[in-house]
Amino acid sequence: HKDYVTAKADLELGLSGVRQALKVLREYYASGSAASLVQDDAKFGALMQQPALPEKHSQAAGAGSSIIGILEVCESDFATNLAKEEQQEADAQDEYDKTTQENKIENTNMEQDVKYKSKESKSLDKAVAELSSDKETTSTELSAVLEYYAKITDRCIAKPETYETRKARREAEIEGLKEALRVLEDETAFVQRKRRG
């Protein structure tokens, strides 16, 4: 932008200078007298005396028209260059405005995303806290239920005896039955007799 401002100022200054030169030259060659360029300001009268006009001075119309033609080409070039600079600046400004608008939209979208993500994060943190609390409660309940189940299982379900325990119990029963049989054989008091009658 700084280069544009400098170039524009230079081109406008050059264009203005060429137009002033054209105006002065056109007036000079249009008037038909050489006196049109003579300065006759009263303040400069004493200090700046114009030399007397040469007696054989005449306007060179052919040279004047070629100078005016060259200046008109310069004016056209300055105007064209100024128009190009202004168009380039306008295009650059449009591109800048477009990019700035896109950046604003992108920035707004990102800010909204951050806002929504923050809100979602807080919601998820709250859900995690609630679920953690629920897990602790459920774990406590599960521990109590498993403890109760273990107690009931001990009471309700018969545990299989080991082979050694069964063998020892059976041997004790057999020994007890053998003892009872010996007692019965030795004791005749309990003998029954048949009654007739």
Short mmCIF file of C-alpha atoms in Angstrom, two decimals:
data_model
loop_
_atom_site.label_atom_id
_atom_site.label_comp_id
_atom_site.label_asym_id
_atom_site.label_seq_id
_atom_site.Cartn_x
_atom_site.Cartn_y
_atom_site.Cartn_z
CA HIS A 1 0.00 0.00 0.00
CA LYS A 2 2.87 2.34 0.80
CA ASP A 3 4.33 1.80 -2.70
CA TYR A 4 0.92 2.54 -4.21
CA VAL A 5 0.59 5.83 -2.32
CA THR A 6 4.06 6.91 -3.43
CA ALA A 7 3.51 5.86 -7.06
CA LYS A 8 0.07 7.50 -7.15
CA ALA A 9 1.45 10.78 -5.79
CA ASP A 10 4.29 10.74 -8.34
CA LEU A 11 1.96 9.94 -11.25
CA GLU A 12 -0.59 12.59 -10.23
CA LEU A 13 2.19 15.16 -9.86
CA GLY A 14 3.63 14.25 -13.27
CA LEU A 15 0.17 14.27 -14.88
CA SER A 16 -0.62 17.65 -13.36
CA GLY A 17 2.71 19.07 -14.57
CA VAL A 18 2.21 17.77 -18.11
CA ARG A 19 -1.35 19.16 -18.23
CA GLN A 20 -0.15 22.57 -17.04
CA ALA A 21 2.62 22.54 -19.65
CA LEU A 22 0.09 21.60 -22.33
CA LYS A 23 -2.24 24.40 -21.23
CA VAL A 24 0.52 26.98 -21.34
CA LEU A 25 1.85 25.80 -24.72
CA ARG A 26 -1.63 25.63 -26.27
CA GLU A 27 -2.39 29.16 -25.08
CA TYR A 28 0.94 30.36 -26.40
CA TYR A 29 0.58 28.86 -29.84
CA ALA A 30 -3.12 29.71 -30.01
CA SER A 31 -2.64 33.43 -29.25
CA GLY A 32 -0.34 34.06 -32.16
CA SER A 33 1.97 36.43 -30.26
CA ALA A 34 5.10 35.69 -28.36
CA ALA A 35 4.12 38.11 -25.61
CA SER A 36 1.84 35.60 -23.94
CA LEU A 37 4.75 34.07 -21.98
CA VAL A 38 6.09 37.43 -20.82
CA GLN A 39 5.80 38.01 -17.06
CA ASP A 40 4.49 41.45 -16.31
CA ASP A 41 3.67 41.28 -12.62
CA ALA A 42 4.04 44.69 -10.97
CA LYS A 43 5.98 43.39 -7.95
CA PHE A 44 8.60 41.79 -10.11
CA GLY A 45 8.74 44.75 -12.49
CA ALA A 46 11.76 46.39 -10.94
CA LEU A 47 13.68 43.24 -10.20
CA MET A 48 12.85 41.15 -13.15
CA GLN A 49 13.00 43.15 -16.33
CA GLN A 50 12.12 41.25 -19.46
CA PRO A 51 14.56 41.68 -22.23
CA ALA A 52 13.26 43.35 -25.29
CA LEU A 53 11.69 41.10 -27.84
CA PRO A 54 13.92 40.25 -30.74
CA GLU A 55 12.80 41.94 -33.87
CA LYS A 56 12.75 38.87 -36.02
CA HIS A 57 10.98 36.56 -33.51
CA SER A 58 8.15 34.42 -34.81
CA GLN A 59 6.35 31.41 -33.38
CA ALA A 60 7.50 28.07 -34.71
CA ALA A 61 4.10 26.46 -35.17
CA GLY A 62 5.46 23.16 -36.50
CA ALA A 63 7.84 22.68 -33.57
CA GLY A 64 5.08 23.71 -31.14
CA SER A 65 2.68 21.09 -32.44
CA SER A 66 5.33 18.36 -32.18
CA ILE A 67 6.15 19.39 -28.59
CA ILE A 68 2.44 19.41 -27.75
CA GLY A 69 2.12 15.98 -29.40
CA ILE A 70 4.98 14.60 -27.29
CA LEU A 71 3.43 16.08 -24.14
CA GLU A 72 0.05 14.59 -25.05
CA VAL A 73 1.71 11.15 -25.35
CA CYS A 74 3.33 11.73 -21.94
CA GLU A 75 -0.05 12.77 -20.53
CA SER A 76 -1.63 9.61 -21.95
CA ASP A 77 1.14 7.45 -20.50
CA PHE A 78 0.82 9.09 -17.07
CA ALA A 79 -2.98 8.67 -17.13
CA THR A 80 -2.68 5.02 -18.24
CA ASN A 81 -0.10 4.23 -15.57
CA LEU A 82 -2.19 5.98 -12.92
CA ALA A 83 -5.28 4.00 -13.98
CA LYS A 84 -3.27 0.74 -13.84
CA GLU A 85 -1.92 1.58 -10.38
CA GLU A 86 -5.41 2.44 -9.13
CA GLN A 87 -6.82 -0.80 -10.61
CA GLN A 88 -4.05 -2.88 -9.04
CA GLU A 89 -4.64 -1.19 -5.70
CA ALA A 90 -8.40 -1.74 -6.00
CA ASP A 91 -7.81 -5.42 -6.82
CA ALA A 92 -5.37 -5.78 -3.92
CA GLN A 93 -7.84 -4.04 -1.60
CA ASP A 94 -10.64 -6.36 -2.76
CA GLU A 95 -8.42 -9.39 -2.16
CA TYR A 96 -7.42 -8.03 1.24
CA ASP A 97 -11.07 -7.39 2.18
CA LYS A 98 -12.07 -10.86 0.99
CA THR A 99 -9.24 -12.52 2.92
CA THR A 100 -10.01 -10.43 6.00
CA GLN A 101 -13.68 -11.44 5.84
CA GLU A 102 -12.76 -15.10 5.39
CA ASN A 103 -10.39 -14.85 8.36
CA LYS A 104 -13.12 -13.22 10.49
CA ILE A 105 -15.55 -16.00 9.57
CA GLU A 106 -12.91 -18.66 10.26
CA ASN A 107 -12.05 -16.99 13.57
CA THR A 108 -15.72 -16.83 14.56
CA ASN A 109 -16.18 -20.49 13.63
CA MET A 110 -13.13 -21.47 15.68
CA GLU A 111 -14.33 -19.45 18.66
CA GLN A 112 -17.73 -21.16 18.43
CA ASP A 113 -16.01 -24.54 18.16
CA VAL A 114 -13.96 -23.76 21.26
CA LYS A 115 -17.11 -22.66 23.10
CA TYR A 116 -19.01 -25.82 22.13
CA LYS A 117 -16.03 -28.10 22.83
CA SER A 118 -15.57 -26.47 26.25
CA LYS A 119 -19.25 -26.95 26.99
CA GLU A 120 -19.09 -30.57 25.80
CA SER A 121 -15.93 -31.13 27.86
CA LYS A 122 -17.63 -29.81 31.01
CA SER A 123 -20.64 -32.01 30.29
CA LEU A 124 -18.41 -35.06 29.82
CA ASP A 125 -16.47 -34.25 32.99
CA LYS A 126 -19.76 -34.09 34.89
CA ALA A 127 -20.89 -37.38 33.34
CA VAL A 128 -17.55 -39.01 34.26
CA ALA A 129 -17.89 -37.78 37.85
CA GLU A 130 -21.44 -39.13 38.08
CA LEU A 131 -20.45 -42.46 36.54
CA SER A 132 -17.45 -42.73 38.86
CA SER A 133 -19.73 -42.14 41.83
CA ASP A 134 -22.19 -44.71 40.46
CA LYS A 135 -19.33 -47.17 39.99
CA GLU A 136 -18.18 -46.73 43.59
CA THR A 137 -21.72 -47.23 44.86
CA THR A 138 -22.24 -50.26 42.63
CA SER A 139 -18.87 -51.72 43.68
CA THR A 140 -19.83 -51.32 47.34
CA GLU A 141 -23.20 -52.98 46.71
CA LEU A 142 -21.53 -55.80 44.75
CA SER A 143 -19.06 -56.43 47.58
CA ALA A 144 -21.92 -56.64 50.09
CA VAL A 145 -23.93 -58.97 47.83
CA LEU A 146 -20.93 -61.26 47.23
CA GLU A 147 -20.21 -61.40 50.95
CA TYR A 148 -23.84 -62.30 51.69
CA TYR A 149 -23.85 -64.88 48.87
CA ALA A 150 -20.72 -66.51 50.30
CA LYS A 151 -22.39 -66.81 53.72
CA ILE A 152 -25.57 -68.31 52.24
CA THR A 153 -23.59 -70.69 50.07
CA ASP A 154 -21.78 -72.00 53.13
CA ARG A 155 -25.13 -72.70 54.84
CA CYS A 156 -27.13 -74.06 51.93
CA ILE A 157 -24.78 -76.04 49.80
CA ALA A 158 -23.34 -79.26 51.19
CA LYS A 159 -19.67 -79.49 50.78
CA PRO A 160 -18.45 -82.81 49.51
CA GLU A 161 -16.42 -84.72 52.05
CA THR A 162 -12.93 -85.68 51.25
CA TYR A 163 -12.14 -89.35 50.75
CA GLU A 164 -10.19 -89.57 54.00
CA THR A 165 -13.09 -88.11 56.01
CA ARG A 166 -15.61 -90.52 54.49
CA LYS A 167 -13.28 -93.47 54.97
CA ALA A 168 -12.69 -92.60 58.62
CA ARG A 169 -16.43 -92.14 59.26
CA ARG A 170 -17.32 -95.44 57.58
CA GLU A 171 -14.64 -97.31 59.44
CA ALA A 172 -15.99 -95.82 62.67
CA GLU A 173 -19.53 -96.97 61.71
CA ILE A 174 -18.31 -100.45 60.82
CA GLU A 175 -16.39 -100.67 64.07
CA GLY A 176 -19.48 -99.55 65.97
CA LEU A 177 -21.65 -102.17 64.23
CA LYS A 178 -19.12 -104.90 64.96
CA GLU A 179 -19.11 -103.88 68.61
CA ALA A 180 -22.90 -103.97 68.70
CA LEU A 181 -22.91 -107.44 67.13
CA ARG A 182 -20.46 -108.75 69.77
CA VAL A 183 -22.54 -107.34 72.54
CA LEU A 184 -25.62 -108.98 71.15
CA GLU A 185 -23.98 -112.36 70.76
CA ASP A 186 -22.64 -112.30 74.29
CA GLU A 187 -25.86 -111.28 75.85
CA THR A 188 -28.51 -113.91 75.84
CA ALA A 189 -30.92 -111.82 77.76
CA PHE A 190 -32.40 -110.41 74.78
CA VAL A 191 -33.20 -113.67 73.16
CA GLN A 192 -36.82 -114.02 72.14
CA ARG A 193 -38.82 -117.16 72.46
CA LYS A 194 -41.79 -118.08 70.62
CA ARG A 195 -44.99 -118.32 72.50
CA ARG A 196 -47.45 -121.01 71.97
CA GLY A 197 -50.68 -120.90 72.83
#
